[in-house]
């Protein structure tokens, strides 16, 4: 994946929904296959999110304008925005010192400007809400914005004197030992992190005020960090006063045999469904066939309540999922996620690392440097530790985001699987082939795509008005698409990239 995508080929991604719908209707009118796209066409949805892990607010603002909006991303998840402990590691973000919106990712003003820029680009903003705990520091210190604190005392916010913390008294050092015991998981400490008494009204009220402050800046939703470590009714209490429509995505890591399950949290909003990323890793290492049924099993939250992802900042480090280190195979997992109908997809985009603790590149003060994507982002790009991986900009990933906007909520009408390859079609509007094998797939596959010649939208697509494809093309005739898909790669076609 070394070519650059000429900007004109992305014209279709910039079309407003109405124009896109009109174009689709037009295309449907000239189909000869008898399959009417308008019969199955659904309004373009922008449901794909991207976690811009450790990106600064100015860099996210720019990315919303330059890439996320034009590519069709619907929302961005930021790293935690509150004041945090000092240190170069990325995880200082997960040790709050106060709820001041001052962090090494940017100031309150920069955060507000980011929200404005992203909204102007049609991208909603979710922030990571770390509200189960404060710091895990045994020694007193000063936070990024200058606030003094000690382990169980955060002046003006929380203190032991006010009874704001749990001291579970159930385990050595009050730290969680067993995930089989729900009381431990919720009232003991996660890695020494001072555990907030989220059942108490005064604590709930402070958390609600923090979230309300972010909403006042235009923030659209939240990832609730460590949700498993808080009772569902605690989360219900501090999210109850948020304006209707505020997004709630709870991080409840599914663990087999554990008493706490994601299902217990569905009344509050969505959950991050960890099963998909774990299962797809296994299937891409073994037999790919069942991948098309992912999401239908019992270890999956209902689709409309699930945020689905291939990896996140934790799983790319603990290796429980694929990650950018898996190159082309990882890219295929993102393609499969974006092709399917299960859940609301969240693409991960981070930086290269050798050391799991290593933070993003910073200046002498510790402020994070603005992210920038390389000239040719892709699974084969050579990366040094600290380089931004920019998965969201990989042509196959960004291409699938555009493809998904074209197929909308259309149902899966074609499925095919042979050896190490699978194919899937949505509503006669889009078709994808994923080849996870070592040899090319050269065959004809039944499809509901209308007859015609289509450009591969994962390789740049085509100008709206026809003309040459940037990458390869494939022809549909007699209800079959003739494909030529190289090893360990994917191709996708949709009705907006039909030429002739
Ligand atoms: C999460 N979800 O529930 C985040 O996704 C995850 O990234 C966070 O862990 C965790 N919960 C707490 O918010 C990260 C990181 C840990 C790190 C913590 C706190 O994975 O390694 O723990 O943030 O910064 C670090 C040290 C650990 C130490 C702790 C407290 O690695 O050894 O524990 O700080 O000082 C004594
Ligand atoms: Ca807790």
Short mmCIF file of C-alpha atoms and ligand atoms in Angstrom, two decimals:
data_model
loop_
_atom_site.label_atom_id
_atom_site.label_comp_id
_atom_site.label_asym_id
_atom_site.label_seq_id
_atom_site.Cartn_x
_atom_site.Cartn_y
_atom_site.Cartn_z
CA UNK A 1 0.00 0.00 0.00
CA UNK A 2 2.45 2.65 -1.11
CA UNK A 3 0.50 4.73 -3.60
CA UNK A 4 -1.10 8.01 -2.66
CA UNK A 5 -4.75 8.62 -3.27
CA UNK A 6 -5.30 11.57 -5.58
CA UNK A 7 -7.75 13.87 -3.84
CA UNK A 8 -10.21 13.92 -6.75
CA UNK A 9 -10.95 10.25 -6.33
CA UNK A 10 -12.46 11.00 -2.93
CA UNK A 11 -15.07 13.38 -4.31
CA UNK A 12 -17.83 10.94 -3.53
CA UNK A 13 -16.86 10.94 0.12
CA UNK A 14 -17.49 14.66 0.30
CA UNK A 15 -21.00 14.51 -1.12
CA UNK A 16 -23.65 15.56 1.36
CA UNK A 17 -26.10 12.80 2.26
CA UNK A 18 -28.83 14.18 0.04
CA UNK A 19 -26.62 14.36 -3.03
CA UNK A 20 -25.33 10.87 -2.29
CA UNK A 21 -28.86 9.51 -2.03
CA UNK A 22 -29.77 11.20 -5.31
CA UNK A 23 -26.70 9.76 -6.99
CA UNK A 24 -27.58 6.31 -5.70
CA UNK A 25 -31.14 6.63 -6.97
CA UNK A 26 -29.78 7.62 -10.37
CA UNK A 27 -27.45 4.67 -10.44
CA UNK A 28 -30.26 2.38 -9.41
CA UNK A 29 -32.30 3.67 -12.34
CA UNK A 30 -29.72 2.54 -14.86
CA UNK A 31 -29.05 -0.90 -13.48
CA UNK A 32 -29.60 -3.73 -15.90
CA UNK A 33 -29.39 -6.60 -13.49
CA UNK A 34 -32.91 -6.16 -12.26
CA UNK A 35 -31.69 -5.46 -8.75
CA UNK A 36 -32.85 -2.02 -7.78
CA UNK A 37 -30.48 -0.28 -5.42
CA UNK A 38 -33.24 2.07 -4.33
CA UNK A 39 -35.23 -0.85 -3.01
CA UNK A 40 -32.50 -1.67 -0.54
CA UNK A 41 -30.77 1.71 -0.19
CA UNK A 42 -30.57 3.07 3.32
CA UNK A 43 -29.62 6.60 4.35
CA UNK A 44 -25.89 7.09 4.60
CA UNK A 45 -24.84 6.52 8.19
CA UNK A 46 -21.74 7.91 9.81
CA UNK A 47 -21.49 5.44 12.64
CA UNK A 48 -17.77 4.65 12.53
CA UNK A 49 -15.66 6.03 15.37
CA UNK A 50 -11.91 6.35 15.71
CA UNK A 51 -9.94 6.28 18.96
CA UNK A 52 -7.16 8.81 18.42
CA UNK A 53 -5.09 7.49 21.29
CA UNK A 54 -2.93 10.18 22.92
CA UNK A 55 -3.55 12.69 20.14
CA UNK A 56 -3.50 16.32 21.25
CA UNK A 57 -6.57 18.52 20.90
CA UNK A 58 -5.08 20.71 18.13
CA UNK A 59 -4.05 17.59 16.17
CA UNK A 60 -7.53 16.06 16.51
CA UNK A 61 -9.13 19.35 15.41
CA UNK A 62 -7.00 19.34 12.27
CA UNK A 63 -7.64 15.67 11.61
CA UNK A 64 -11.41 16.16 11.90
CA UNK A 65 -11.29 18.83 9.21
CA UNK A 66 -8.70 17.27 6.93
CA UNK A 67 -9.51 13.59 7.08
CA UNK A 68 -12.14 12.27 9.49
CA UNK A 69 -15.04 14.33 8.15
CA UNK A 70 -14.15 13.88 4.45
CA UNK A 71 -13.56 10.12 4.89
CA UNK A 72 -16.93 9.64 6.58
CA UNK A 73 -15.96 9.00 10.20
CA UNK A 74 -18.87 9.87 12.50
CA UNK A 75 -17.15 10.22 15.87
CA UNK A 76 -13.77 10.46 17.54
CA UNK A 77 -12.82 9.10 20.97
CA UNK A 78 -10.12 11.11 22.73
CA UNK A 79 -7.81 10.15 25.58
CA UNK A 80 -8.78 11.45 29.06
CA UNK A 81 -8.89 15.28 29.17
CA UNK A 82 -8.62 15.91 32.93
CA UNK A 83 -5.57 16.94 35.00
CA UNK A 84 -3.37 13.90 35.68
CA UNK A 85 -0.20 12.86 37.49
CA UNK A 86 3.19 13.80 36.06
CA UNK A 87 5.35 11.29 34.20
CA UNK A 88 6.22 10.39 30.65
CA UNK A 89 4.17 7.16 30.45
CA UNK A 90 0.90 7.17 28.49
CA UNK A 91 -1.02 5.86 31.47
CA UNK A 92 -0.57 9.02 33.51
CA UNK A 93 -3.81 10.00 31.69
CA UNK A 94 -5.59 7.33 33.75
CA UNK A 95 -4.60 8.82 37.14
CA UNK A 96 -6.77 11.93 37.65
CA UNK A 97 -5.62 14.64 40.04
CA UNK A 98 -8.54 17.02 39.44
CA UNK A 99 -11.32 17.57 36.94
CA UNK A 100 -9.68 20.69 35.51
CA UNK A 101 -9.58 20.28 31.74
CA UNK A 102 -5.86 20.86 31.55
CA UNK A 103 -3.68 17.98 30.42
CA UNK A 104 -0.57 17.40 28.39
CA UNK A 105 -2.91 16.80 25.45
CA UNK A 106 -4.09 20.40 25.62
CA UNK A 107 -5.91 23.17 27.44
CA UNK A 108 -9.58 23.75 28.07
CA UNK A 109 -9.63 26.33 25.25
CA UNK A 110 -7.97 23.90 22.85
CA UNK A 111 -10.48 21.23 23.82
CA UNK A 112 -13.38 23.58 23.09
CA UNK A 113 -11.83 24.57 19.76
CA UNK A 114 -11.39 20.90 18.87
CA UNK A 115 -15.06 20.19 19.51
CA UNK A 116 -16.06 23.16 17.34
CA UNK A 117 -13.79 22.05 14.49
CA UNK A 118 -14.93 18.43 14.66
CA UNK A 119 -18.60 19.40 14.69
CA UNK A 120 -18.05 21.62 11.67
CA UNK A 121 -16.63 18.54 9.92
CA UNK A 122 -19.63 16.40 10.96
CA UNK A 123 -17.67 14.45 13.58
CA UNK A 124 -19.00 13.97 17.11
CA UNK A 125 -16.57 14.00 20.05
CA UNK A 126 -16.44 11.43 22.86
CA UNK A 127 -13.97 11.80 25.71
CA UNK A 128 -12.62 9.09 28.00
CA UNK A 129 -14.09 9.58 31.49
CA UNK A 130 -11.85 8.22 34.26
CA UNK A 131 -14.22 8.38 37.21
CA UNK A 132 -13.78 5.11 39.10
CA UNK A 133 -10.62 6.30 40.76
CA UNK A 134 -8.04 9.01 41.31
CA UNK A 135 -4.28 8.39 41.48
CA UNK A 136 -2.33 5.31 42.50
CA UNK A 137 0.50 7.34 44.01
CA UNK A 138 1.57 6.56 47.57
CA UNK A 139 3.63 9.77 47.79
CA UNK A 140 2.03 13.23 47.65
CA UNK A 141 2.57 15.18 44.46
CA UNK A 142 1.47 17.92 42.09
CA UNK A 143 -0.58 17.32 38.96
CA UNK A 144 -0.09 18.58 35.40
CA UNK A 145 -2.06 21.79 36.06
CA UNK A 146 -0.39 22.46 39.41
CA UNK A 147 -2.94 20.95 41.79
CA UNK A 148 -1.46 19.42 44.95
CA UNK A 149 -2.70 16.02 46.01
CA UNK A 150 -2.01 12.95 48.07
CA UNK A 151 -3.32 9.43 47.53
CA UNK A 152 -6.63 9.99 49.34
CA UNK A 153 -6.83 13.79 49.36
CA UNK A 154 -7.56 16.02 46.37
CA UNK A 155 -8.16 19.46 47.85
CA UNK A 156 -11.49 20.97 46.87
CA UNK A 157 -12.67 17.72 45.29
CA UNK A 158 -12.36 14.45 47.22
CA UNK A 159 -10.94 13.43 50.58
CA UNK A 160 -10.89 10.62 53.10
CA UNK A 161 -12.18 13.10 55.67
CA UNK A 162 -15.38 13.40 53.61
CA UNK A 163 -15.58 9.63 53.15
CA UNK A 164 -15.12 9.87 49.39
CA UNK A 165 -12.94 6.75 49.03
CA UNK A 166 -13.40 3.03 49.43
CA UNK A 167 -11.04 1.15 51.69
CA UNK A 168 -12.48 -2.28 51.09
CA UNK A 169 -10.66 -4.08 53.89
CA UNK A 170 -11.07 -7.37 52.04
CA UNK A 171 -7.61 -7.89 50.56
CA UNK A 172 -3.96 -7.05 51.25
CA UNK A 173 -3.43 -3.34 50.54
CA UNK A 174 -7.14 -3.10 49.63
CA UNK A 175 -6.27 -4.07 46.04
CA UNK A 176 -8.47 -6.27 43.85
CA UNK A 177 -7.25 -9.86 43.91
CA UNK A 178 -10.16 -11.90 42.58
CA UNK A 179 -12.45 -11.02 39.68
CA UNK A 180 -14.80 -13.77 40.90
CA UNK A 181 -15.87 -11.51 43.77
CA UNK A 182 -18.02 -8.58 42.59
CA UNK A 183 -17.64 -6.70 45.87
CA UNK A 184 -13.85 -6.75 45.53
CA UNK A 185 -13.99 -5.68 41.90
CA UNK A 186 -16.15 -2.68 42.77
CA UNK A 187 -14.91 -1.55 46.17
CA UNK A 188 -11.26 -2.57 46.29
CA UNK A 189 -8.54 -0.76 44.34
CA UNK A 190 -7.55 -1.45 40.76
CA UNK A 191 -3.71 -1.41 40.86
CA UNK A 192 -3.58 0.84 43.93
CA UNK A 193 -5.75 3.49 42.26
CA UNK A 194 -7.70 5.35 45.02
CA UNK A 195 -11.21 3.99 44.55
CA UNK A 196 -14.05 6.51 44.64
CA UNK A 197 -17.15 5.74 46.74
CA UNK A 198 -19.38 6.04 43.69
CA UNK A 199 -22.44 4.93 45.68
CA UNK A 200 -22.34 8.18 47.68
CA UNK A 201 -24.43 11.14 46.53
CA UNK A 202 -21.61 13.67 47.02
CA UNK A 203 -19.23 11.66 44.82
CA UNK A 204 -21.87 11.03 42.14
CA UNK A 205 -22.65 14.73 42.11
CA UNK A 206 -18.97 15.68 41.51
CA UNK A 207 -18.66 13.17 38.67
CA UNK A 208 -21.91 14.45 37.14
CA UNK A 209 -20.60 18.02 37.35
CA UNK A 210 -17.38 17.00 35.57
CA UNK A 211 -19.31 15.35 32.75
CA UNK A 212 -21.69 18.33 32.55
CA UNK A 213 -18.70 20.65 32.19
CA UNK A 214 -17.51 18.67 29.17
CA UNK A 215 -21.01 18.67 27.71
CA UNK A 216 -21.07 22.46 28.13
CA UNK A 217 -18.09 22.57 25.75
CA UNK A 218 -20.04 20.51 23.22
CA UNK A 219 -18.77 17.01 24.03
CA UNK A 220 -21.25 14.46 22.66
CA UNK A 221 -20.50 11.37 24.68
CA UNK A 222 -18.21 9.45 26.99
CA UNK A 223 -16.24 6.24 27.28
CA UNK A 224 -16.75 5.26 30.90
CA UNK A 225 -13.34 3.91 31.91
CA UNK A 226 -13.24 0.94 34.29
CA UNK A 227 -17.05 0.66 34.27
CA UNK A 228 -16.79 -2.90 35.61
CA UNK A 229 -15.35 -1.42 38.78
CA UNK A 230 -18.49 0.60 39.47
CA UNK A 231 -22.01 -0.70 40.08
CA UNK A 232 -24.37 -0.12 37.13
CA UNK A 233 -26.62 1.97 39.38
CA UNK A 234 -23.69 4.28 40.21
CA UNK A 235 -23.13 4.93 36.52
CA UNK A 236 -26.89 5.40 36.07
CA UNK A 237 -26.83 8.00 38.85
CA UNK A 238 -24.02 10.17 37.50
CA UNK A 239 -25.19 9.98 33.88
CA UNK A 240 -28.90 10.57 34.63
CA UNK A 241 -28.70 14.35 34.38
CA UNK A 242 -26.82 14.41 31.05
CA UNK A 243 -28.82 15.85 28.14
CA UNK A 244 -30.85 13.27 26.22
CA UNK A 245 -28.78 11.79 23.41
CA UNK A 246 -25.43 12.04 25.20
CA UNK A 247 -23.51 8.90 24.29
CA UNK A 248 -22.46 6.46 27.01
CA UNK A 249 -20.00 3.68 26.11
CA UNK A 250 -19.04 1.57 29.09
CA UNK A 251 -15.81 -0.35 29.33
CA UNK A 252 -16.85 -3.65 30.89
CA UNK A 253 -14.19 -6.17 29.86
CA UNK A 254 -15.90 -9.50 29.36
CA UNK A 255 -14.23 -12.21 31.43
CA UNK A 256 -15.30 -15.81 31.25
CA UNK A 257 -17.02 -17.01 34.40
CA UNK A 258 -16.96 -13.59 36.06
CA UNK A 259 -20.02 -12.48 38.04
CA UNK A 260 -19.91 -9.00 36.47
CA UNK A 261 -21.02 -9.00 32.82
CA UNK A 262 -21.49 -6.31 30.17
CA UNK A 263 -25.18 -7.26 30.00
CA UNK A 264 -25.70 -5.84 33.49
CA UNK A 265 -24.83 -2.38 32.14
CA UNK A 266 -27.01 -2.16 29.04
CA UNK A 267 -29.69 -0.02 30.70
CA UNK A 268 -27.10 2.79 30.93
CA UNK A 269 -26.08 2.77 27.26
CA UNK A 270 -23.62 0.88 25.11
CA UNK A 271 -20.74 -1.38 26.10
CA UNK A 272 -17.38 -2.04 24.50
CA UNK A 273 -17.70 -5.65 23.31
CA UNK A 274 -14.32 -7.36 23.75
CA UNK A 275 -15.41 -10.72 22.28
CA UNK A 276 -15.24 -9.63 18.64
CA UNK A 277 -11.58 -8.57 18.66
CA UNK A 278 -10.54 -11.68 20.57
CA UNK A 279 -12.47 -14.01 18.27
CA UNK A 280 -11.35 -12.40 15.02
CA UNK A 281 -7.73 -12.84 16.10
CA UNK A 282 -8.27 -16.58 16.47
CA UNK A 283 -10.14 -16.89 13.19
CA UNK A 284 -7.52 -15.02 11.17
CA UNK A 285 -4.91 -17.34 12.65
CA UNK A 286 -6.96 -20.42 11.83
CA UNK A 287 -10.18 -20.87 9.94
CA UNK A 288 -11.72 -17.66 8.61
CA UNK A 289 -15.10 -19.09 7.53
CA UNK A 290 -17.03 -18.47 10.78
CA UNK A 291 -15.93 -14.81 10.82
CA UNK A 292 -19.09 -13.77 8.97
CA UNK A 293 -21.22 -14.99 11.87
CA UNK A 294 -19.26 -13.08 14.53
CA UNK A 295 -21.54 -11.20 16.87
CA UNK A 296 -24.34 -13.72 16.86
CA UNK A 297 -23.02 -15.88 19.69
CA UNK A 298 -23.95 -15.77 23.36
CA UNK A 299 -20.81 -13.91 24.39
CA UNK A 300 -21.89 -10.85 22.48
CA UNK A 301 -23.92 -7.85 23.59
CA UNK A 302 -26.86 -7.05 21.30
CA UNK A 303 -25.68 -5.27 18.17
CA UNK A 304 -27.40 -1.97 18.93
CA UNK A 305 -25.71 -1.86 22.34
CA UNK A 306 -22.23 -2.95 21.24
CA UNK A 307 -19.24 -0.87 20.28
CA UNK A 308 -17.04 -3.28 18.35
CA UNK A 309 -13.29 -2.94 17.84
CA UNK A 310 -10.31 -4.91 16.59
CA UNK A 311 -8.01 -3.51 19.27
CA UNK A 312 -7.67 -0.67 21.75
CA UNK A 313 -4.79 0.87 23.68
CA UNK A 314 -4.86 -1.89 26.29
CA UNK A 315 -5.27 -4.88 23.99
CA UNK A 316 -2.58 -3.75 21.56
CA UNK A 317 -0.26 -3.87 24.57
CA UNK A 318 -1.43 -7.05 26.28
CA UNK A 319 -1.68 -8.85 22.91
CA UNK A 320 -5.17 -10.21 23.57
CA UNK A 321 -6.09 -8.95 20.09
CA UNK A 322 -4.36 -8.26 16.82
CA UNK A 323 -2.62 -4.91 16.53
CA UNK A 324 -0.66 -2.83 14.01
CA UNK A 325 2.24 -5.21 14.64
CA UNK A 326 0.27 -7.85 12.74
CA UNK A 327 0.34 -5.72 9.58
CA UNK A 328 -1.80 -7.01 6.72
CA UNK A 329 -3.69 -9.52 8.87
CA UNK A 330 -4.69 -6.75 11.26
CA UNK A 331 -5.85 -4.62 8.36
CA UNK A 332 -8.12 -7.46 7.22
CA UNK A 333 -9.69 -7.53 10.69
CA UNK A 334 -10.54 -3.82 10.38
CA UNK A 335 -12.01 -4.45 6.91
CA UNK A 336 -14.17 -7.28 8.27
CA UNK A 337 -15.39 -5.16 11.16
CA UNK A 338 -16.34 -2.29 8.85
CA UNK A 339 -17.99 -4.61 6.33
CA UNK A 340 -20.30 -6.28 8.83
CA UNK A 341 -23.51 -5.29 10.52
CA UNK A 342 -22.55 -6.14 14.11
CA UNK A 343 -22.20 -3.21 16.50
CA UNK A 344 -20.94 0.34 16.16
CA UNK A 345 -17.35 0.09 14.88
CA UNK A 346 -14.46 1.86 16.59
CA UNK A 347 -11.14 1.96 14.72
CA UNK A 348 -8.04 2.22 16.89
CA UNK A 349 -5.28 4.65 15.93
CA UNK A 350 -2.21 4.93 18.14
CA UNK A 351 1.57 5.16 17.97
CA UNK A 352 4.30 2.55 17.53
CA UNK A 353 5.94 1.29 20.70
CA UNK A 354 8.48 -1.24 21.95
CA UNK A 355 7.91 -0.61 25.64
CA UNK A 356 4.29 -0.98 26.83
CA UNK A 357 4.69 1.98 29.20
CA UNK A 358 6.29 4.35 26.67
CA UNK A 359 4.31 7.53 26.23
CA UNK A 360 3.77 9.46 23.02
CA UNK A 361 6.48 11.91 21.90
CA UNK A 362 6.66 14.89 24.23
CA UNK A 363 8.49 18.18 24.60
CA UNK A 364 10.84 18.98 27.49
CA UNK A 365 7.88 20.01 29.66
CA UNK A 366 6.07 16.75 28.98
CA UNK A 367 3.44 18.24 26.66
CA UNK A 368 2.57 15.76 23.92
CA UNK A 369 3.65 16.75 20.42
CA UNK A 370 0.96 17.04 17.77
CA UNK A 371 0.41 13.83 15.84
CA UNK A 372 0.96 13.68 12.10
CA UNK A 373 0.40 10.79 9.71
CA UNK A 374 3.19 9.70 7.35
CA UNK A 375 2.94 10.28 3.60
CA UNK A 376 1.86 6.71 2.89
CA UNK A 377 0.15 5.25 5.94
CA UNK A 378 -0.50 1.53 5.67
CA UNK A 379 0.26 -1.86 7.20
CA UNK A 380 3.61 -2.02 5.43
CA UNK A 381 4.92 1.40 6.51
CA UNK A 382 8.23 1.30 8.39
CA UNK A 383 7.67 2.75 11.87
CA UNK A 384 10.02 3.87 14.62
CA UNK A 385 8.79 3.82 18.22
CA UNK A 386 6.71 6.95 18.74
CA UNK A 387 5.65 7.25 15.08
CA UNK A 388 1.90 7.64 14.65
CA UNK A 389 0.48 4.51 13.06
CA UNK A 390 -2.59 6.30 11.65
CA UNK A 391 -4.62 3.15 11.10
CA UNK A 392 -7.63 5.37 10.35
CA UNK A 393 -5.79 6.70 7.31
CA UNK A 394 -4.74 3.35 5.87
CA UNK A 395 -6.35 3.25 2.41
CA UNK A 396 -8.19 -0.01 3.12
CA UNK A 397 -9.55 1.29 6.43
CA UNK A 398 -10.56 4.75 5.21
CA UNK A 399 -11.88 3.11 2.03
CA UNK A 400 -14.13 0.81 4.04
CA UNK A 401 -15.45 3.78 6.03
CA UNK A 402 -16.59 5.31 2.74
CA UNK A 403 -17.98 1.95 1.58
CA UNK A 404 -19.96 1.65 4.80
CA UNK A 405 -21.45 5.10 4.25
CA UNK A 406 -22.65 3.93 0.83
CA UNK A 407 -24.24 0.67 2.02
CA UNK A 408 -25.79 2.36 5.06
CA UNK A 409 -27.86 -0.03 7.12
CA UNK A 410 -28.52 -2.40 4.20
CA UNK A 411 -28.71 -6.03 5.21
CA UNK A 412 -26.21 -8.75 4.34
CA UNK A 413 -27.60 -10.34 1.17
CA UNK A 414 -24.55 -12.28 -0.04
CA UNK A 415 -22.12 -14.44 1.91
CA UNK A 416 -19.42 -16.67 0.46
CA UNK A 417 -16.51 -18.54 1.93
CA UNK A 418 -13.86 -20.78 0.41
CA UNK A 419 -10.55 -21.81 1.95
CA UNK A 420 -8.97 -18.78 3.59
CA UNK A 421 -11.27 -16.26 1.92
CA UNK A 422 -14.71 -14.84 2.62
CA UNK A 423 -16.99 -12.43 0.80
CA UNK A 424 -19.99 -10.43 1.86
CA UNK A 425 -22.53 -8.24 0.06
CA UNK A 426 -24.82 -5.61 1.55
CA UNK A 427 -28.17 -4.83 -0.07
CA UNK A 428 -26.94 -4.83 -3.65
CA UNK A 429 -24.97 -1.69 -2.78
CA UNK A 430 -21.56 -2.99 -1.79
CA UNK A 431 -19.48 -6.16 -1.93
CA UNK A 432 -16.20 -7.11 -0.20
CA UNK A 433 -13.74 -9.97 -0.56
CA UNK A 434 -11.22 -10.70 2.19
CA UNK A 435 -8.40 -13.08 1.30
CA UNK A 436 -6.50 -14.20 4.38
CA UNK A 437 -4.64 -16.92 2.49
CA UNK A 438 -1.16 -17.20 0.95
CA UNK A 439 -2.39 -17.53 -2.61
CA UNK A 440 -4.54 -15.27 -4.79
CA UNK A 441 -8.29 -15.72 -5.00
CA UNK A 442 -9.31 -15.76 -8.66
CA UNK A 443 -12.92 -16.77 -9.08
CA UNK A 444 -16.53 -15.73 -9.71
CA UNK A 445 -18.80 -15.11 -6.75
CA UNK A 446 -22.59 -14.63 -6.72
CA UNK A 447 -23.49 -11.02 -5.90
CA UNK A 448 -26.48 -8.71 -5.72
CA UNK A 449 -24.39 -5.83 -7.07
CA UNK A 450 -25.93 -4.50 -10.29
CA UNK A 451 -24.10 -5.43 -13.50
CA UNK A 452 -21.21 -3.15 -14.37
CA UNK A 453 -17.55 -2.53 -13.80
CA UNK A 454 -16.50 -1.34 -10.37
CA UNK A 455 -13.33 0.23 -9.00
CA UNK A 456 -11.81 -1.21 -5.82
CA UNK A 457 -12.61 1.45 -3.22
CA UNK A 458 -9.84 0.16 -0.95
CA UNK A 459 -7.37 1.25 -3.60
CA UNK A 460 -8.68 4.74 -4.19
CA UNK A 461 -12.02 4.17 -5.92
CA UNK A 462 -12.87 6.17 -8.99
CA UNK A 463 -14.06 9.63 -10.01
CA UNK A 464 -17.84 9.90 -9.67
CA UNK A 465 -18.24 10.58 -13.37
CA UNK A 466 -16.53 7.37 -14.46
CA UNK A 467 -13.05 7.15 -15.92
CA UNK A 468 -10.14 5.01 -14.88
CA UNK A 469 -9.84 3.29 -11.54
CA UNK A 470 -6.91 4.20 -9.31
CA UNK A 471 -6.50 0.54 -8.42
CA UNK A 472 -7.97 -2.59 -9.95
CA UNK A 473 -11.51 -3.06 -11.20
CA UNK A 474 -13.93 -5.98 -11.19
CA UNK A 475 -16.89 -6.76 -13.42
CA UNK A 476 -20.33 -7.96 -12.45
CA UNK A 477 -22.24 -9.91 -15.08
CA UNK A 478 -25.07 -12.38 -14.80
CA UNK A 479 -25.23 -12.02 -11.03
CA UNK A 480 -21.58 -12.87 -10.48
CA UNK A 481 -18.53 -10.76 -9.77
CA UNK A 482 -15.21 -11.85 -11.26
CA UNK A 483 -12.51 -11.18 -8.69
CA UNK A 484 -8.72 -11.29 -8.53
CA UNK A 485 -7.65 -10.72 -4.94
CA UNK A 486 -3.96 -11.06 -4.02
CA UNK A 487 -2.90 -12.97 -0.89
CA UNK A 488 -3.52 -11.34 2.51
CA UNK A 489 -5.53 -8.49 1.07
CA UNK A 490 -9.05 -7.25 0.55
CA UNK A 491 -10.96 -5.53 -2.21
CA UNK A 492 -14.32 -3.76 -1.98
CA UNK A 493 -16.73 -2.32 -4.49
CA UNK A 494 -19.82 -0.20 -4.12
CA UNK A 495 -22.40 1.47 -6.32
CA UNK A 496 -20.73 4.87 -5.97
CA UNK A 497 -17.59 3.54 -7.66
CA UNK A 498 -19.17 1.94 -10.73
CA UNK A 499 -17.70 3.04 -14.01
CA UNK A 500 -19.73 2.15 -17.02
C1 LIG B 1 -8.69 1.08 32.12
N1 LIG B 1 -9.82 0.60 31.89
O1 LIG B 1 -10.58 0.04 32.79
C2 LIG B 1 -7.83 1.65 31.06
O2 LIG B 1 -8.30 1.28 29.78
C3 LIG B 1 -6.42 1.19 31.33
O3 LIG B 1 -5.58 1.66 30.31
C4 LIG B 1 -6.00 1.70 32.69
O4 LIG B 1 -4.72 1.18 33.06
C5 LIG B 1 -6.94 1.25 33.79
N2 LIG B 1 -8.27 1.02 33.39
C6 LIG B 1 -7.00 2.30 34.89
O5 LIG B 1 -7.71 3.43 34.44
C7 LIG B 1 -3.61 1.99 32.73
C8 LIG B 1 -2.35 1.14 32.59
C9 LIG B 1 -1.81 0.72 33.94
C10 LIG B 1 -1.63 1.93 34.83
C11 LIG B 1 -2.99 2.58 35.00
C12 LIG B 1 -2.95 3.83 35.88
O6 LIG B 1 -2.63 -0.02 31.81
O7 LIG B 1 -0.53 0.09 33.74
O8 LIG B 1 -1.12 1.53 36.08
O9 LIG B 1 -3.46 3.01 33.71
O10 LIG B 1 -2.08 4.80 35.35
C13 LIG B 1 0.10 2.15 36.49
C14 LIG B 1 1.21 1.13 36.71
C15 LIG B 1 0.81 0.21 37.88
C16 LIG B 1 0.52 1.04 39.12
C17 LIG B 1 -0.52 2.10 38.80
C18 LIG B 1 -0.79 3.03 39.97
O11 LIG B 1 1.42 0.38 35.53
O12 LIG B 1 1.88 -0.70 38.13
O13 LIG B 1 0.01 0.17 40.14
O14 LIG B 1 -0.10 2.90 37.69
O15 LIG B 1 0.35 3.81 40.28
C19 LIG B 1 0.74 0.10 41.36
CA1 LIG B 2 -14.68 1.07 42.24
#
